[in-house]
Amino acid sequence: MTKKTEHILEVMEQRKAATGIPMTLFAACPNSLSVIKASFRSAKRNNSPIYFATTLNQVDNDGGYTGMTQAEFTKILAREAAAVNYTGPYVVAIDHGGPWLKDKQTLERYTLEQAMDGVKKSYEAAILAGYDLIHVDPTVDITLPKGEIINIHVVAKRTVELIKHAEDFRKAHNIAPISYEVGTEEVHGGLADEKTFDTFLSDLKSGLAAAGMPEVWPIFIVGKVGTDLHTTLFDAEMARNLTAKVRPYGSYIKGHYSDDVDNPQDYPTSGMGAANVGPEFTMCEYDGLMELETKETELFEQGLIAQKSGMSQALWQAVYQSGRWKKWLKGEEVGKDLSECSKERQLWLVKTGCRYIWQNPEVLVARQNLYDNLSRFGINAEEIVLMRIEHNMDKYYNAFNIVNLNDYLK
């Protein structure tokens, strides 16, 4: 049986051969229920598949910051797909599944054994829940001296260990084959230069064969193609070079941090198999809520609303109290309080940090009060928020040339 992800990519290749138009698969990072809803609505409208790249910070055995376990997540996806009668394929994947890539493991200083064990348990729950793909990413090691980059041979060895655990568990439970993604675009991950990239591929190939899994090979290999959380220019030439290296293996390059990229149309033409977008949609959700709060303020000043929701105040306070904004401080900002950063940086840190606190009780209450205040005047508040997110999603469906792809996936 062909794996779901591989099947989608095969059809994309067939369409390219027939039309001359290359395609890239769009992956959304489901950091809130609103993003999940918007994803299916956008996929429905564009008649195209949607790929959910889900970090262990978001969804895991402990509920993550969305409050969802893996089993609950897949049930919610099925519910939201049915809500808009989306009948096309959607891929459910772990994103950055590796030791210490879950914030809890880093903050609590897990040992290697504890961190690897936690990741393996996360894999097991994902496989049982029906996930289609696992991103195996053991590229972080907090036990190393500060500033030391993990050895690429160690990355390959741990990658094989984690894939073997997933495969053994899958087979023991008689579950259909799943797909894999490996590597990272982060500097710490070791795949930042082409020589190391080549070494990793070689080690991975021999390691999988030695472990008795010569038939298992990742469909995606993450490439450092110019984008990260603070940059927006995609390096098409580097993407083409890396694609030339992995296509003989049967793999595709996957891009991460494709948020607000300046040249999304270059992804398909450079051979990129897929690209992740995440924080951008949190910012869209924030902007949608601020649009609503502006309308709420107008109505309040006209004496039509008795009490404002305090939406923006609730968001800023929740993000600040979470402390997770500190994760994204850079340069001379490190060690500073949020109020000591520039106004522009404060806003950016809060907007991107909202993904961690959407399920905070105070935020949920403020949102509901905001929606209720506006609904009395015939304003469908949730619809406005979802449209903000969908607008940005539609951009990628068009730039990646996958509109109406579902016609060929049936």
PDB file of C-alpha atoms in Angstrom, residues 22-191:
ATOM      1  CA  PRO A  22       6.086  22.030 -10.692  1.00  0.00           C
ATOM      2  CA  MET A  23       4.365  21.835  -7.300  1.00  0.00           C
ATOM      3  CA  THR A  24       5.201  22.072  -3.599  1.00  0.00           C
ATOM      4  CA  LEU A  25       3.067  20.651  -0.791  1.00  0.00           C
ATOM      5  CA  PHE A  26       1.853  23.221   1.743  1.00  0.00           C
ATOM      6  CA  ALA A  27       2.159  22.326   5.450  1.00  0.00           C
ATOM      7  CA  ALA A  28       0.479  24.300   8.231  1.00  0.00           C
ATOM      8  CA  CYS A  29       1.603  24.272  11.841  1.00  0.00           C
ATOM      9  CA  PRO A  30      -1.680  23.809  13.785  1.00  0.00           C
ATOM     10  CA  ASN A  31      -0.949  26.020  16.767  1.00  0.00           C
ATOM     11  CA  SER A  32      -4.610  26.714  17.563  1.00  0.00           C
ATOM     12  CA  LEU A  33      -8.108  25.462  16.884  1.00  0.00           C
ATOM     13  CA  SER A  34      -8.658  28.512  14.682  1.00  0.00           C
ATOM     14  CA  VAL A  35      -5.706  27.507  12.488  1.00  0.00           C
ATOM     15  CA  ILE A  36      -7.096  23.978  12.200  1.00  0.00           C
ATOM     16  CA  LYS A  37     -10.499  25.294  11.133  1.00  0.00           C
ATOM     17  CA  ALA A  38      -8.957  27.755   8.688  1.00  0.00           C
ATOM     18  CA  SER A  39      -6.746  25.016   7.231  1.00  0.00           C
ATOM     19  CA  PHE A  40      -9.682  22.843   6.236  1.00  0.00           C
ATOM     20  CA  ARG A  41     -11.670  25.790   4.924  1.00  0.00           C
ATOM     21  CA  SER A  42      -8.732  26.929   2.795  1.00  0.00           C
ATOM     22  CA  ALA A  43      -8.017  23.367   1.628  1.00  0.00           C
ATOM     23  CA  LYS A  44     -11.694  22.960   0.721  1.00  0.00           C
ATOM     24  CA  ARG A  45     -11.792  26.238  -1.200  1.00  0.00           C
ATOM     25  CA  ASN A  46      -8.553  25.495  -3.053  1.00  0.00           C
ATOM     26  CA  ASN A  47      -9.519  21.858  -3.620  1.00  0.00           C
ATOM     27  CA  SER A  48      -6.116  20.762  -2.402  1.00  0.00           C
ATOM     28  CA  PRO A  49      -4.547  18.576   0.301  1.00  0.00           C
ATOM     29  CA  ILE A  50      -3.426  20.027   3.619  1.00  0.00           C
ATOM     30  CA  TYR A  51      -0.475  18.836   5.712  1.00  0.00           C
ATOM     31  CA  PHE A  52      -0.436  19.381   9.494  1.00  0.00           C
ATOM     32  CA  ALA A  53       3.105  19.680  10.894  1.00  0.00           C
ATOM     33  CA  THR A  54       2.583  19.379  14.645  1.00  0.00           C
ATOM     34  CA  THR A  55       5.312  19.933  17.227  1.00  0.00           C
ATOM     35  CA  LEU A  56       5.476  18.062  20.526  1.00  0.00           C
ATOM     36  CA  ASN A  57       5.128  21.432  22.259  1.00  0.00           C
ATOM     37  CA  GLN A  58       1.706  21.740  20.612  1.00  0.00           C
ATOM     38  CA  VAL A  59       0.304  18.214  20.802  1.00  0.00           C
ATOM     39  CA  ASP A  60       1.686  15.432  22.980  1.00  0.00           C
ATOM     40  CA  ASN A  61       0.897  12.928  25.697  1.00  0.00           C
ATOM     41  CA  ASP A  62       0.635  15.778  28.221  1.00  0.00           C
ATOM     42  CA  GLY A  63      -1.687  17.810  25.999  1.00  0.00           C
ATOM     43  CA  GLY A  64       0.930  20.353  24.889  1.00  0.00           C
ATOM     44  CA  TYR A  65      -0.009  24.004  24.783  1.00  0.00           C
ATOM     45  CA  THR A  66      -3.091  23.309  22.638  1.00  0.00           C
ATOM     46  CA  GLY A  67      -4.435  20.964  25.311  1.00  0.00           C
ATOM     47  CA  MET A  68      -4.648  18.079  22.837  1.00  0.00           C
ATOM     48  CA  THR A  69      -3.147  14.612  23.029  1.00  0.00           C
ATOM     49  CA  GLN A  70      -2.316  12.834  19.777  1.00  0.00           C
ATOM     50  CA  ALA A  71      -5.555  10.812  19.880  1.00  0.00           C
ATOM     51  CA  GLU A  72      -7.636  13.904  20.621  1.00  0.00           C
ATOM     52  CA  PHE A  73      -5.873  15.833  17.866  1.00  0.00           C
ATOM     53  CA  THR A  74      -6.701  13.319  15.129  1.00  0.00           C
ATOM     54  CA  LYS A  75     -10.334  13.194  16.321  1.00  0.00           C
ATOM     55  CA  ILE A  76     -10.571  16.997  16.206  1.00  0.00           C
ATOM     56  CA  LEU A  77      -9.082  17.015  12.701  1.00  0.00           C
ATOM     57  CA  ALA A  78     -11.712  14.514  11.549  1.00  0.00           C
ATOM     58  CA  ARG A  79     -14.453  16.615  13.171  1.00  0.00           C
ATOM     59  CA  GLU A  80     -13.307  19.877  11.566  1.00  0.00           C
ATOM     60  CA  ALA A  81     -12.857  18.253   8.159  1.00  0.00           C
ATOM     61  CA  ALA A  82     -16.434  16.954   8.378  1.00  0.00           C
ATOM     62  CA  ALA A  83     -17.685  20.387   9.474  1.00  0.00           C
ATOM     63  CA  VAL A  84     -16.861  21.830   6.035  1.00  0.00           C
ATOM     64  CA  ASN A  85     -17.311  18.536   4.170  1.00  0.00           C
ATOM     65  CA  TYR A  86     -13.642  18.425   3.246  1.00  0.00           C
ATOM     66  CA  THR A  87     -13.184  14.990   1.710  1.00  0.00           C
ATOM     67  CA  GLY A  88      -9.672  15.316   0.299  1.00  0.00           C
ATOM     68  CA  PRO A  89      -6.528  13.876   1.871  1.00  0.00           C
ATOM     69  CA  TYR A  90      -4.756  15.487   4.792  1.00  0.00           C
ATOM     70  CA  VAL A  91      -1.424  14.477   6.267  1.00  0.00           C
ATOM     71  CA  VAL A  92      -0.916  14.381  10.045  1.00  0.00           C
ATOM     72  CA  ALA A  93       2.726  14.634  11.103  1.00  0.00           C
ATOM     73  CA  ILE A  94       5.006  15.141  14.077  1.00  0.00           C
ATOM     74  CA  ASP A  95       7.238  18.151  13.454  1.00  0.00           C
ATOM     75  CA  HIS A  96      10.676  18.327  15.132  1.00  0.00           C
ATOM     76  CA  GLY A  97      10.266  15.095  17.061  1.00  0.00           C
ATOM     77  CA  GLY A  98      13.558  14.789  18.906  1.00  0.00           C
ATOM     78  CA  PRO A  99      15.178  14.976  22.352  1.00  0.00           C
ATOM     79  CA  TRP A 100      15.054  18.410  24.023  1.00  0.00           C
ATOM     80  CA  LEU A 101      12.943  19.898  21.229  1.00  0.00           C
ATOM     81  CA  LYS A 102      10.003  19.903  23.613  1.00  0.00           C
ATOM     82  CA  ASP A 103      10.534  22.936  25.859  1.00  0.00           C
ATOM     83  CA  LYS A 104       9.700  20.985  29.015  1.00  0.00           C
ATOM     84  CA  GLN A 105      12.641  18.645  28.424  1.00  0.00           C
ATOM     85  CA  THR A 106      15.081  21.541  28.083  1.00  0.00           C
ATOM     86  CA  LEU A 107      13.739  23.542  31.015  1.00  0.00           C
ATOM     87  CA  GLU A 108      13.822  20.506  33.313  1.00  0.00           C
ATOM     88  CA  ARG A 109      17.254  19.438  32.032  1.00  0.00           C
ATOM     89  CA  TYR A 110      16.322  15.905  30.994  1.00  0.00           C
ATOM     90  CA  THR A 111      19.165  13.438  30.610  1.00  0.00           C
ATOM     91  CA  LEU A 112      19.729  11.890  27.174  1.00  0.00           C
ATOM     92  CA  GLU A 113      17.999   8.696  28.293  1.00  0.00           C
ATOM     93  CA  GLN A 114      14.998  10.590  29.665  1.00  0.00           C
ATOM     94  CA  ALA A 115      14.719  12.772  26.577  1.00  0.00           C
ATOM     95  CA  MET A 116      14.965   9.884  24.113  1.00  0.00           C
ATOM     96  CA  ASP A 117      12.476   7.838  26.144  1.00  0.00           C
ATOM     97  CA  GLY A 118      10.020  10.743  26.140  1.00  0.00           C
ATOM     98  CA  VAL A 119      10.302  11.148  22.380  1.00  0.00           C
ATOM     99  CA  LYS A 120       9.779   7.421  21.817  1.00  0.00           C
ATOM    100  CA  LYS A 121       6.597   7.501  23.915  1.00  0.00           C
ATOM    101  CA  SER A 122       5.410  10.453  21.833  1.00  0.00           C
ATOM    102  CA  TYR A 123       6.061   8.469  18.655  1.00  0.00           C
ATOM    103  CA  GLU A 124       4.087   5.536  19.998  1.00  0.00           C
ATOM    104  CA  ALA A 125       1.055   7.665  20.810  1.00  0.00           C
ATOM    105  CA  ALA A 126       1.215   9.332  17.395  1.00  0.00           C
ATOM    106  CA  ILE A 127       1.413   5.994  15.580  1.00  0.00           C
ATOM    107  CA  LEU A 128      -1.551   4.633  17.559  1.00  0.00           C
ATOM    108  CA  ALA A 129      -3.509   7.832  16.818  1.00  0.00           C
ATOM    109  CA  GLY A 130      -3.038   7.344  13.074  1.00  0.00           C
ATOM    110  CA  TYR A 131      -0.348   9.895  12.212  1.00  0.00           C
ATOM    111  CA  ASP A 132       1.022   9.605   8.685  1.00  0.00           C
ATOM    112  CA  LEU A 133       4.558  10.942   9.147  1.00  0.00           C
ATOM    113  CA  ILE A 134       7.177  11.512  11.842  1.00  0.00           C
ATOM    114  CA  HIS A 135       9.911  14.134  11.637  1.00  0.00           C
ATOM    115  CA  VAL A 136      12.872  12.492  13.389  1.00  0.00           C
ATOM    116  CA  ASP A 137      15.078  15.323  14.614  1.00  0.00           C
ATOM    117  CA  PRO A 138      17.769  14.443  17.200  1.00  0.00           C
ATOM    118  CA  THR A 139      19.840  17.516  16.374  1.00  0.00           C
ATOM    119  CA  VAL A 140      19.849  19.116  19.816  1.00  0.00           C
ATOM    120  CA  ASP A 141      21.964  17.974  22.778  1.00  0.00           C
ATOM    121  CA  ILE A 142      21.852  20.199  25.846  1.00  0.00           C
ATOM    122  CA  THR A 143      24.471  18.043  27.588  1.00  0.00           C
ATOM    123  CA  LEU A 144      27.197  19.412  25.296  1.00  0.00           C
ATOM    124  CA  PRO A 145      29.391  22.333  26.384  1.00  0.00           C
ATOM    125  CA  LYS A 146      27.883  25.712  25.489  1.00  0.00           C
ATOM    126  CA  GLY A 147      28.534  26.619  21.865  1.00  0.00           C
ATOM    127  CA  GLU A 148      29.486  23.082  20.802  1.00  0.00           C
ATOM    128  CA  ILE A 149      27.528  21.680  17.866  1.00  0.00           C
ATOM    129  CA  ILE A 150      26.391  18.074  17.999  1.00  0.00           C
ATOM    130  CA  ASN A 151      28.492  15.694  15.891  1.00  0.00           C
ATOM    131  CA  ILE A 152      26.762  14.777  12.641  1.00  0.00           C
ATOM    132  CA  HIS A 153      27.613  11.083  13.120  1.00  0.00           C
ATOM    133  CA  VAL A 154      25.774  11.191  16.456  1.00  0.00           C
ATOM    134  CA  VAL A 155      22.781  12.824  14.759  1.00  0.00           C
ATOM    135  CA  ALA A 156      22.657  10.008  12.206  1.00  0.00           C
ATOM    136  CA  LYS A 157      23.035   7.318  14.874  1.00  0.00           C
ATOM    137  CA  ARG A 158      20.207   8.715  17.006  1.00  0.00           C
ATOM    138  CA  THR A 159      18.057   9.175  13.908  1.00  0.00           C
ATOM    139  CA  VAL A 160      18.414   5.466  13.133  1.00  0.00           C
ATOM    140  CA  GLU A 161      17.649   4.553  16.756  1.00  0.00           C
ATOM    141  CA  LEU A 162      14.434   6.567  16.761  1.00  0.00           C
ATOM    142  CA  ILE A 163      13.274   5.296  13.373  1.00  0.00           C
ATOM    143  CA  LYS A 164      13.923   1.716  14.480  1.00  0.00           C
ATOM    144  CA  HIS A 165      11.864   2.236  17.615  1.00  0.00           C
ATOM    145  CA  ALA A 166       8.980   3.650  15.579  1.00  0.00           C
ATOM    146  CA  GLU A 167       9.162   0.821  13.032  1.00  0.00           C
ATOM    147  CA  ASP A 168       9.335  -1.892  15.687  1.00  0.00           C
ATOM    148  CA  PHE A 169       6.349  -0.407  17.505  1.00  0.00           C
ATOM    149  CA  ARG A 170       4.365   0.016  14.288  1.00  0.00           C
ATOM    150  CA  LYS A 171       4.956  -3.559  13.201  1.00  0.00           C
ATOM    151  CA  ALA A 172       4.183  -4.952  16.663  1.00  0.00           C
ATOM    152  CA  HIS A 173       0.777  -3.272  16.492  1.00  0.00           C
ATOM    153  CA  ASN A 174       0.137  -4.269  12.870  1.00  0.00           C
ATOM    154  CA  ILE A 175      -0.156  -0.658  11.724  1.00  0.00           C
ATOM    155  CA  ALA A 176       0.355   0.342   8.097  1.00  0.00           C
ATOM    156  CA  PRO A 177       3.722   1.873   7.086  1.00  0.00           C
ATOM    157  CA  ILE A 178       4.275   5.559   7.827  1.00  0.00           C
ATOM    158  CA  SER A 179       6.553   8.173   6.275  1.00  0.00           C
ATOM    159  CA  TYR A 180       9.605   9.872   7.764  1.00  0.00           C
ATOM    160  CA  GLU A 181      11.306  13.238   7.616  1.00  0.00           C
ATOM    161  CA  VAL A 182      14.813  13.866   8.938  1.00  0.00           C
ATOM    162  CA  GLY A 183      17.188  16.747   9.581  1.00  0.00           C
ATOM    163  CA  THR A 184      16.683  20.359  10.545  1.00  0.00           C
ATOM    164  CA  GLU A 185      17.303  23.818   9.152  1.00  0.00           C
ATOM    165  CA  GLU A 186      18.632  25.127  12.467  1.00  0.00           C
ATOM    166  CA  VAL A 187      22.354  25.902  12.765  1.00  0.00           C
ATOM    167  CA  HIS A 188      22.670  23.496  15.694  1.00  0.00           C
ATOM    168  CA  GLY A 189      21.419  20.651  13.543  1.00  0.00           C
ATOM    169  CA  GLY A 190      24.604  20.048  11.632  1.00  0.00           C
ATOM    170  CA  LEU A 191      23.077  20.137   8.132  1.00  0.00           C
TER     171      LEU A 191
END
